[in-house]
């Protein structure tokens, strides 16, 4: 292995880093907790593009919620299922504006309370109530299994919805003989300003994004719906099936994407922190380490790491770098490399771009010139 120092000093923009997502761009589609998720990604070194794929519309003034709540105060449910913490709290807060919170909580005290996850459990306890059970998986499917195994025939089951109907869940309960009462605490709709979301979709479809994060099924569905409205759904789906990593917070979130045969990844626990940790494992693993001219080199979305130092490249130089790294060590002829530089580029532009790339990488020996043939990465035959 060649341990000689680089012949050309690294450019001043190069920066040593141990950040696992340095050089990557990650899209955030969340409406709630977008700032928290973006901050976690920034701390891991990522550039972030954020645009909500949906808007949460509270139903505190909605007559449907008021009517359902009044019914439950008069005739308590046998079972109440809380699916989200924010939804359960919003339900109680809405009832406070109608002077109905105390009667509602009194009626729930006689019900069996199930919480889909720890946040729903926390909201139940904050209201002065106690849950009967909560699944370790935080899965609606496990809540359904729990209810069906214990029997629901003849029972009134109230389900606090989390933004959209749960048709499979409610249908299974009704088939088992339960009277199901759906509690619509809030709903999802299109963002008021769609331009940021359109720009996010364009970035995904044009190669400007390495991964897209989703924290809810409505956000995933909202992105696909907006892309369909603007005529970009095919391009978006192709990108998410191809070079863009789709990182969900859990399997429920992934369902709208899986319906389009989009490969998805999620952590073992449905938590934003776990989602970011999983992303830091999965995304860099897509780019192998290359041993080139005595250096350890890894490509990223808009940068190259050379011996742990980030070298940010322009989109044109990044395309050139990817072409050389596509088959490391093999010669790429000038005609092929010319296609990376745009329609207006001439043959001389290849030499100029390669020179700029060598300077940007900090060591001209990384890229070899093969006389009358083209260029290749100087792949080490026996890396240390």
PDB file of N, CA and C in Angstrom, residues 308-369:
ATOM      1  N   UNK A 308     -11.599   9.476   5.439  1.00  0.00           N
ATOM      2  CA  UNK A 308     -12.429  10.098   6.467  1.00  0.00           C
ATOM      3  C   UNK A 308     -12.634  11.583   6.302  1.00  0.00           C
ATOM      4  N   UNK A 309     -12.083  12.162   5.251  1.00  0.00           N
ATOM      5  CA  UNK A 309     -12.248  13.590   5.010  1.00  0.00           C
ATOM      6  C   UNK A 309     -13.307  13.803   3.925  1.00  0.00           C
ATOM      7  N   UNK A 310     -14.242  14.704   4.179  1.00  0.00           N
ATOM      8  CA  UNK A 310     -15.331  14.965   3.247  1.00  0.00           C
ATOM      9  C   UNK A 310     -14.862  15.918   2.158  1.00  0.00           C
ATOM     10  N   UNK A 311     -15.039  15.499   0.910  1.00  0.00           N
ATOM     11  CA  UNK A 311     -14.750  16.354  -0.241  1.00  0.00           C
ATOM     12  C   UNK A 311     -16.078  16.552  -0.991  1.00  0.00           C
ATOM     13  N   UNK A 312     -16.694  17.694  -0.783  1.00  0.00           N
ATOM     14  CA  UNK A 312     -17.973  17.984  -1.425  1.00  0.00           C
ATOM     15  C   UNK A 312     -17.741  18.332  -2.890  1.00  0.00           C
ATOM     16  N   UNK A 313     -18.532  17.709  -3.769  1.00  0.00           N
ATOM     17  CA  UNK A 313     -18.365  17.904  -5.205  1.00  0.00           C
ATOM     18  C   UNK A 313     -19.604  18.561  -5.808  1.00  0.00           C
ATOM     19  N   UNK A 314     -19.401  19.236  -6.921  1.00  0.00           N
ATOM     20  CA  UNK A 314     -20.531  19.772  -7.676  1.00  0.00           C
ATOM     21  C   UNK A 314     -21.302  18.607  -8.293  1.00  0.00           C
ATOM     22  N   UNK A 315     -22.556  18.817  -8.686  1.00  0.00           N
ATOM     23  CA  UNK A 315     -23.308  17.722  -9.323  1.00  0.00           C
ATOM     24  C   UNK A 315     -22.594  17.140 -10.536  1.00  0.00           C
ATOM     25  N   UNK A 316     -21.961  17.998 -11.349  1.00  0.00           N
ATOM     26  CA  UNK A 316     -21.262  17.496 -12.541  1.00  0.00           C
ATOM     27  C   UNK A 316     -20.087  16.612 -12.165  1.00  0.00           C
ATOM     28  N   UNK A 317     -19.259  17.071 -11.219  1.00  0.00           N
ATOM     29  CA  UNK A 317     -18.108  16.262 -10.811  1.00  0.00           C
ATOM     30  C   UNK A 317     -18.557  14.991 -10.094  1.00  0.00           C
ATOM     31  N   UNK A 318     -19.706  15.060  -9.408  1.00  0.00           N
ATOM     32  CA  UNK A 318     -20.202  13.861  -8.739  1.00  0.00           C
ATOM     33  C   UNK A 318     -20.637  12.821  -9.770  1.00  0.00           C
ATOM     34  N   UNK A 319     -21.250  13.263 -10.859  1.00  0.00           N
ATOM     35  CA  UNK A 319     -21.626  12.321 -11.921  1.00  0.00           C
ATOM     36  C   UNK A 319     -20.380  11.682 -12.534  1.00  0.00           C
ATOM     37  N   UNK A 320     -19.359  12.478 -12.730  1.00  0.00           N
ATOM     38  CA  UNK A 320     -18.103  11.956 -13.258  1.00  0.00           C
ATOM     39  C   UNK A 320     -17.487  10.941 -12.301  1.00  0.00           C
ATOM     40  N   UNK A 321     -17.522  11.259 -11.021  1.00  0.00           N
ATOM     41  CA  UNK A 321     -16.970  10.361 -10.017  1.00  0.00           C
ATOM     42  C   UNK A 321     -17.730   9.038  -9.983  1.00  0.00           C
ATOM     43  N   UNK A 322     -19.046   9.103 -10.078  1.00  0.00           N
ATOM     44  CA  UNK A 322     -19.842   7.869 -10.073  1.00  0.00           C
ATOM     45  C   UNK A 322     -19.542   7.013 -11.303  1.00  0.00           C
ATOM     46  N   UNK A 323     -19.328   7.665 -12.439  1.00  0.00           N
ATOM     47  CA  UNK A 323     -19.017   6.916 -13.652  1.00  0.00           C
ATOM     48  C   UNK A 323     -17.702   6.165 -13.501  1.00  0.00           C
ATOM     49  N   UNK A 324     -16.703   6.798 -12.901  1.00  0.00           N
ATOM     50  CA  UNK A 324     -15.413   6.142 -12.687  1.00  0.00           C
ATOM     51  C   UNK A 324     -15.508   5.029 -11.646  1.00  0.00           C
ATOM     52  N   UNK A 325     -16.369   5.234 -10.632  1.00  0.00           N
ATOM     53  CA  UNK A 325     -16.481   4.249  -9.543  1.00  0.00           C
ATOM     54  C   UNK A 325     -17.447   3.119  -9.863  1.00  0.00           C
ATOM     55  N   UNK A 326     -18.211   3.263 -10.962  1.00  0.00           N
ATOM     56  CA  UNK A 326     -19.203   2.235 -11.293  1.00  0.00           C
ATOM     57  C   UNK A 326     -18.539   0.882 -11.507  1.00  0.00           C
ATOM     58  N   UNK A 327     -17.407   0.882 -12.197  1.00  0.00           N
ATOM     59  CA  UNK A 327     -16.585  -0.327 -12.337  1.00  0.00           C
ATOM     60  C   UNK A 327     -15.168   0.056 -11.939  1.00  0.00           C
ATOM     61  N   UNK A 328     -14.885   0.033 -10.637  1.00  0.00           N
ATOM     62  CA  UNK A 328     -13.586   0.527 -10.144  1.00  0.00           C
ATOM     63  C   UNK A 328     -12.419  -0.193 -10.823  1.00  0.00           C
ATOM     64  N   UNK A 329     -11.459   0.584 -11.274  1.00  0.00           N
ATOM     65  CA  UNK A 329     -10.268   0.002 -11.885  1.00  0.00           C
ATOM     66  C   UNK A 329     -10.377  -0.190 -13.368  1.00  0.00           C
ATOM     67  N   UNK A 330     -11.584  -0.188 -13.924  1.00  0.00           N
ATOM     68  CA  UNK A 330     -11.751  -0.346 -15.362  1.00  0.00           C
ATOM     69  C   UNK A 330     -11.715   1.015 -16.047  1.00  0.00           C
ATOM     70  N   UNK A 331     -11.211   1.014 -17.257  1.00  0.00           N
ATOM     71  CA  UNK A 331     -11.078   2.264 -18.009  1.00  0.00           C
ATOM     72  C   UNK A 331     -12.445   2.728 -18.494  1.00  0.00           C
ATOM     73  N   UNK A 332     -12.717   4.018 -18.294  1.00  0.00           N
ATOM     74  CA  UNK A 332     -13.925   4.644 -18.848  1.00  0.00           C
ATOM     75  C   UNK A 332     -13.465   5.579 -19.961  1.00  0.00           C
ATOM     76  N   UNK A 333     -13.945   5.335 -21.160  1.00  0.00           N
ATOM     77  CA  UNK A 333     -13.456   6.142 -22.282  1.00  0.00           C
ATOM     78  C   UNK A 333     -14.029   7.554 -22.236  1.00  0.00           C
ATOM     79  N   UNK A 334     -13.388   8.440 -22.996  1.00  0.00           N
ATOM     80  CA  UNK A 334     -13.762   9.855 -22.952  1.00  0.00           C
ATOM     81  C   UNK A 334     -15.189  10.074 -23.452  1.00  0.00           C
ATOM     82  N   UNK A 335     -15.603   9.295 -24.424  1.00  0.00           N
ATOM     83  CA  UNK A 335     -16.961   9.465 -24.959  1.00  0.00           C
ATOM     84  C   UNK A 335     -17.998   9.193 -23.871  1.00  0.00           C
ATOM     85  N   UNK A 336     -17.760   8.162 -23.057  1.00  0.00           N
ATOM     86  CA  UNK A 336     -18.707   7.857 -21.980  1.00  0.00           C
ATOM     87  C   UNK A 336     -18.684   8.963 -20.924  1.00  0.00           C
ATOM     88  N   UNK A 337     -17.497   9.403 -20.542  1.00  0.00           N
ATOM     89  CA  UNK A 337     -17.400  10.440 -19.517  1.00  0.00           C
ATOM     90  C   UNK A 337     -17.988  11.761 -20.006  1.00  0.00           C
ATOM     91  N   UNK A 338     -17.942  11.980 -21.318  1.00  0.00           N
ATOM     92  CA  UNK A 338     -18.504  13.214 -21.870  1.00  0.00           C
ATOM     93  C   UNK A 338     -20.002  13.309 -21.607  1.00  0.00           C
ATOM     94  N   UNK A 339     -20.684  12.164 -21.565  1.00  0.00           N
ATOM     95  CA  UNK A 339     -22.131  12.176 -21.314  1.00  0.00           C
ATOM     96  C   UNK A 339     -22.464  12.659 -19.914  1.00  0.00           C
ATOM     97  N   UNK A 340     -21.495  12.627 -18.999  1.00  0.00           N
ATOM     98  CA  UNK A 340     -21.728  13.097 -17.629  1.00  0.00           C
ATOM     99  C   UNK A 340     -21.687  14.618 -17.525  1.00  0.00           C
ATOM    100  N   UNK A 341     -21.186  15.282 -18.570  1.00  0.00           N
ATOM    101  CA  UNK A 341     -20.909  16.712 -18.479  1.00  0.00           C
ATOM    102  C   UNK A 341     -21.967  17.584 -19.118  1.00  0.00           C
ATOM    103  N   UNK A 342     -22.993  16.979 -19.699  1.00  0.00           N
ATOM    104  CA  UNK A 342     -24.065  17.772 -20.293  1.00  0.00           C
ATOM    105  C   UNK A 342     -23.972  17.825 -21.803  1.00  0.00           C
ATOM    106  N   UNK A 343     -25.048  18.224 -22.431  1.00  0.00           N
ATOM    107  CA  UNK A 343     -25.155  18.200 -23.892  1.00  0.00           C
ATOM    108  C   UNK A 343     -24.206  19.182 -24.570  1.00  0.00           C
ATOM    109  N   UNK A 344     -23.880  20.286 -23.907  1.00  0.00           N
ATOM    110  CA  UNK A 344     -23.068  21.321 -24.543  1.00  0.00           C
ATOM    111  C   UNK A 344     -21.570  21.105 -24.392  1.00  0.00           C
ATOM    112  N   UNK A 345     -21.169  20.053 -23.679  1.00  0.00           N
ATOM    113  CA  UNK A 345     -19.753  19.831 -23.416  1.00  0.00           C
ATOM    114  C   UNK A 345     -19.045  19.308 -24.664  1.00  0.00           C
ATOM    115  N   UNK A 346     -17.769  19.704 -24.843  1.00  0.00           N
ATOM    116  CA  UNK A 346     -16.978  19.178 -25.952  1.00  0.00           C
ATOM    117  C   UNK A 346     -15.918  18.229 -25.416  1.00  0.00           C
ATOM    118  N   UNK A 347     -15.154  17.639 -26.312  1.00  0.00           N
ATOM    119  CA  UNK A 347     -14.182  16.627 -25.905  1.00  0.00           C
ATOM    120  C   UNK A 347     -13.170  17.183 -24.914  1.00  0.00           C
ATOM    121  N   UNK A 348     -12.769  18.456 -25.099  1.00  0.00           N
ATOM    122  CA  UNK A 348     -11.783  19.053 -24.192  1.00  0.00           C
ATOM    123  C   UNK A 348     -12.332  19.178 -22.771  1.00  0.00           C
ATOM    124  N   UNK A 349     -13.672  19.235 -22.655  1.00  0.00           N
ATOM    125  CA  UNK A 349     -14.285  19.398 -21.334  1.00  0.00           C
ATOM    126  C   UNK A 349     -13.983  18.219 -20.415  1.00  0.00           C
ATOM    127  N   UNK A 350     -13.771  17.029 -20.991  1.00  0.00           N
ATOM    128  CA  UNK A 350     -13.468  15.867 -20.153  1.00  0.00           C
ATOM    129  C   UNK A 350     -12.148  16.070 -19.428  1.00  0.00           C
ATOM    130  N   UNK A 351     -11.112  16.499 -20.161  1.00  0.00           N
ATOM    131  CA  UNK A 351      -9.808  16.721 -19.530  1.00  0.00           C
ATOM    132  C   UNK A 351      -9.904  17.775 -18.433  1.00  0.00           C
ATOM    133  N   UNK A 352     -10.649  18.851 -18.735  1.00  0.00           N
ATOM    134  CA  UNK A 352     -10.807  19.922 -17.746  1.00  0.00           C
ATOM    135  C   UNK A 352     -11.526  19.416 -16.497  1.00  0.00           C
ATOM    136  N   UNK A 353     -12.609  18.640 -16.697  1.00  0.00           N
ATOM    137  CA  UNK A 353     -13.383  18.133 -15.556  1.00  0.00           C
ATOM    138  C   UNK A 353     -12.563  17.145 -14.729  1.00  0.00           C
ATOM    139  N   UNK A 354     -11.789  16.293 -15.384  1.00  0.00           N
ATOM    140  CA  UNK A 354     -10.951  15.340 -14.646  1.00  0.00           C
ATOM    141  C   UNK A 354      -9.906  16.091 -13.824  1.00  0.00           C
ATOM    142  N   UNK A 355      -9.335  17.133 -14.393  1.00  0.00           N
ATOM    143  CA  UNK A 355      -8.364  17.934 -13.645  1.00  0.00           C
ATOM    144  C   UNK A 355      -9.010  18.561 -12.412  1.00  0.00           C
ATOM    145  N   UNK A 356     -10.225  19.086 -12.597  1.00  0.00           N
ATOM    146  CA  UNK A 356     -10.940  19.673 -11.451  1.00  0.00           C
ATOM    147  C   UNK A 356     -11.259  18.613 -10.404  1.00  0.00           C
ATOM    148  N   UNK A 357     -11.637  17.425 -10.847  1.00  0.00           N
ATOM    149  CA  UNK A 357     -11.961  16.348  -9.914  1.00  0.00           C
ATOM    150  C   UNK A 357     -10.729  15.913  -9.137  1.00  0.00           C
ATOM    151  N   UNK A 358      -9.591  15.802  -9.813  1.00  0.00           N
ATOM    152  CA  UNK A 358      -8.359  15.442  -9.109  1.00  0.00           C
ATOM    153  C   UNK A 358      -8.037  16.453  -8.011  1.00  0.00           C
ATOM    154  N   UNK A 359      -8.188  17.731  -8.353  1.00  0.00           N
ATOM    155  CA  UNK A 359      -7.927  18.778  -7.359  1.00  0.00           C
ATOM    156  C   UNK A 359      -8.900  18.677  -6.188  1.00  0.00           C
ATOM    157  N   UNK A 360     -10.162  18.444  -6.500  1.00  0.00           N
ATOM    158  CA  UNK A 360     -11.177  18.361  -5.447  1.00  0.00           C
ATOM    159  C   UNK A 360     -10.940  17.184  -4.513  1.00  0.00           C
ATOM    160  N   UNK A 361     -10.406  16.073  -5.040  1.00  0.00           N
ATOM    161  CA  UNK A 361     -10.172  14.880  -4.219  1.00  0.00           C
ATOM    162  C   UNK A 361      -8.895  14.986  -3.402  1.00  0.00           C
ATOM    163  N   UNK A 362      -7.995  15.917  -3.756  1.00  0.00           N
ATOM    164  CA  UNK A 362      -6.811  16.139  -2.934  1.00  0.00           C
ATOM    165  C   UNK A 362      -5.593  15.340  -3.321  1.00  0.00           C
ATOM    166  N   UNK A 363      -5.697  14.424  -4.273  1.00  0.00           N
ATOM    167  CA  UNK A 363      -4.543  13.639  -4.700  1.00  0.00           C
ATOM    168  C   UNK A 363      -4.748  13.270  -6.168  1.00  0.00           C
ATOM    169  N   UNK A 364      -3.940  13.805  -7.076  1.00  0.00           N
ATOM    170  CA  UNK A 364      -4.144  13.523  -8.503  1.00  0.00           C
ATOM    171  C   UNK A 364      -3.929  12.059  -8.870  1.00  0.00           C
ATOM    172  N   UNK A 365      -3.225  11.314  -8.015  1.00  0.00           N
ATOM    173  CA  UNK A 365      -2.960   9.912  -8.337  1.00  0.00           C
ATOM    174  C   UNK A 365      -4.200   9.035  -8.214  1.00  0.00           C
ATOM    175  N   UNK A 366      -5.269   9.542  -7.590  1.00  0.00           N
ATOM    176  CA  UNK A 366      -6.497   8.751  -7.439  1.00  0.00           C
ATOM    177  C   UNK A 366      -7.082   8.390  -8.802  1.00  0.00           C
ATOM    178  N   UNK A 367      -6.946   9.296  -9.774  1.00  0.00           N
ATOM    179  CA  UNK A 367      -7.470   9.055 -11.127  1.00  0.00           C
ATOM    180  C   UNK A 367      -6.287   8.914 -12.082  1.00  0.00           C
ATOM    181  N   UNK A 368      -6.198   7.771 -12.739  1.00  0.00           N
ATOM    182  CA  UNK A 368      -5.118   7.514 -13.685  1.00  0.00           C
ATOM    183  C   UNK A 368      -5.570   7.850 -15.104  1.00  0.00           C
ATOM    184  N   UNK A 369      -4.649   8.399 -15.883  1.00  0.00           N
ATOM    185  CA  UNK A 369      -4.874   8.573 -17.315  1.00  0.00           C
ATOM    186  C   UNK A 369      -4.346   7.348 -18.052  1.00  0.00           C
TER     187      UNK A 369
END
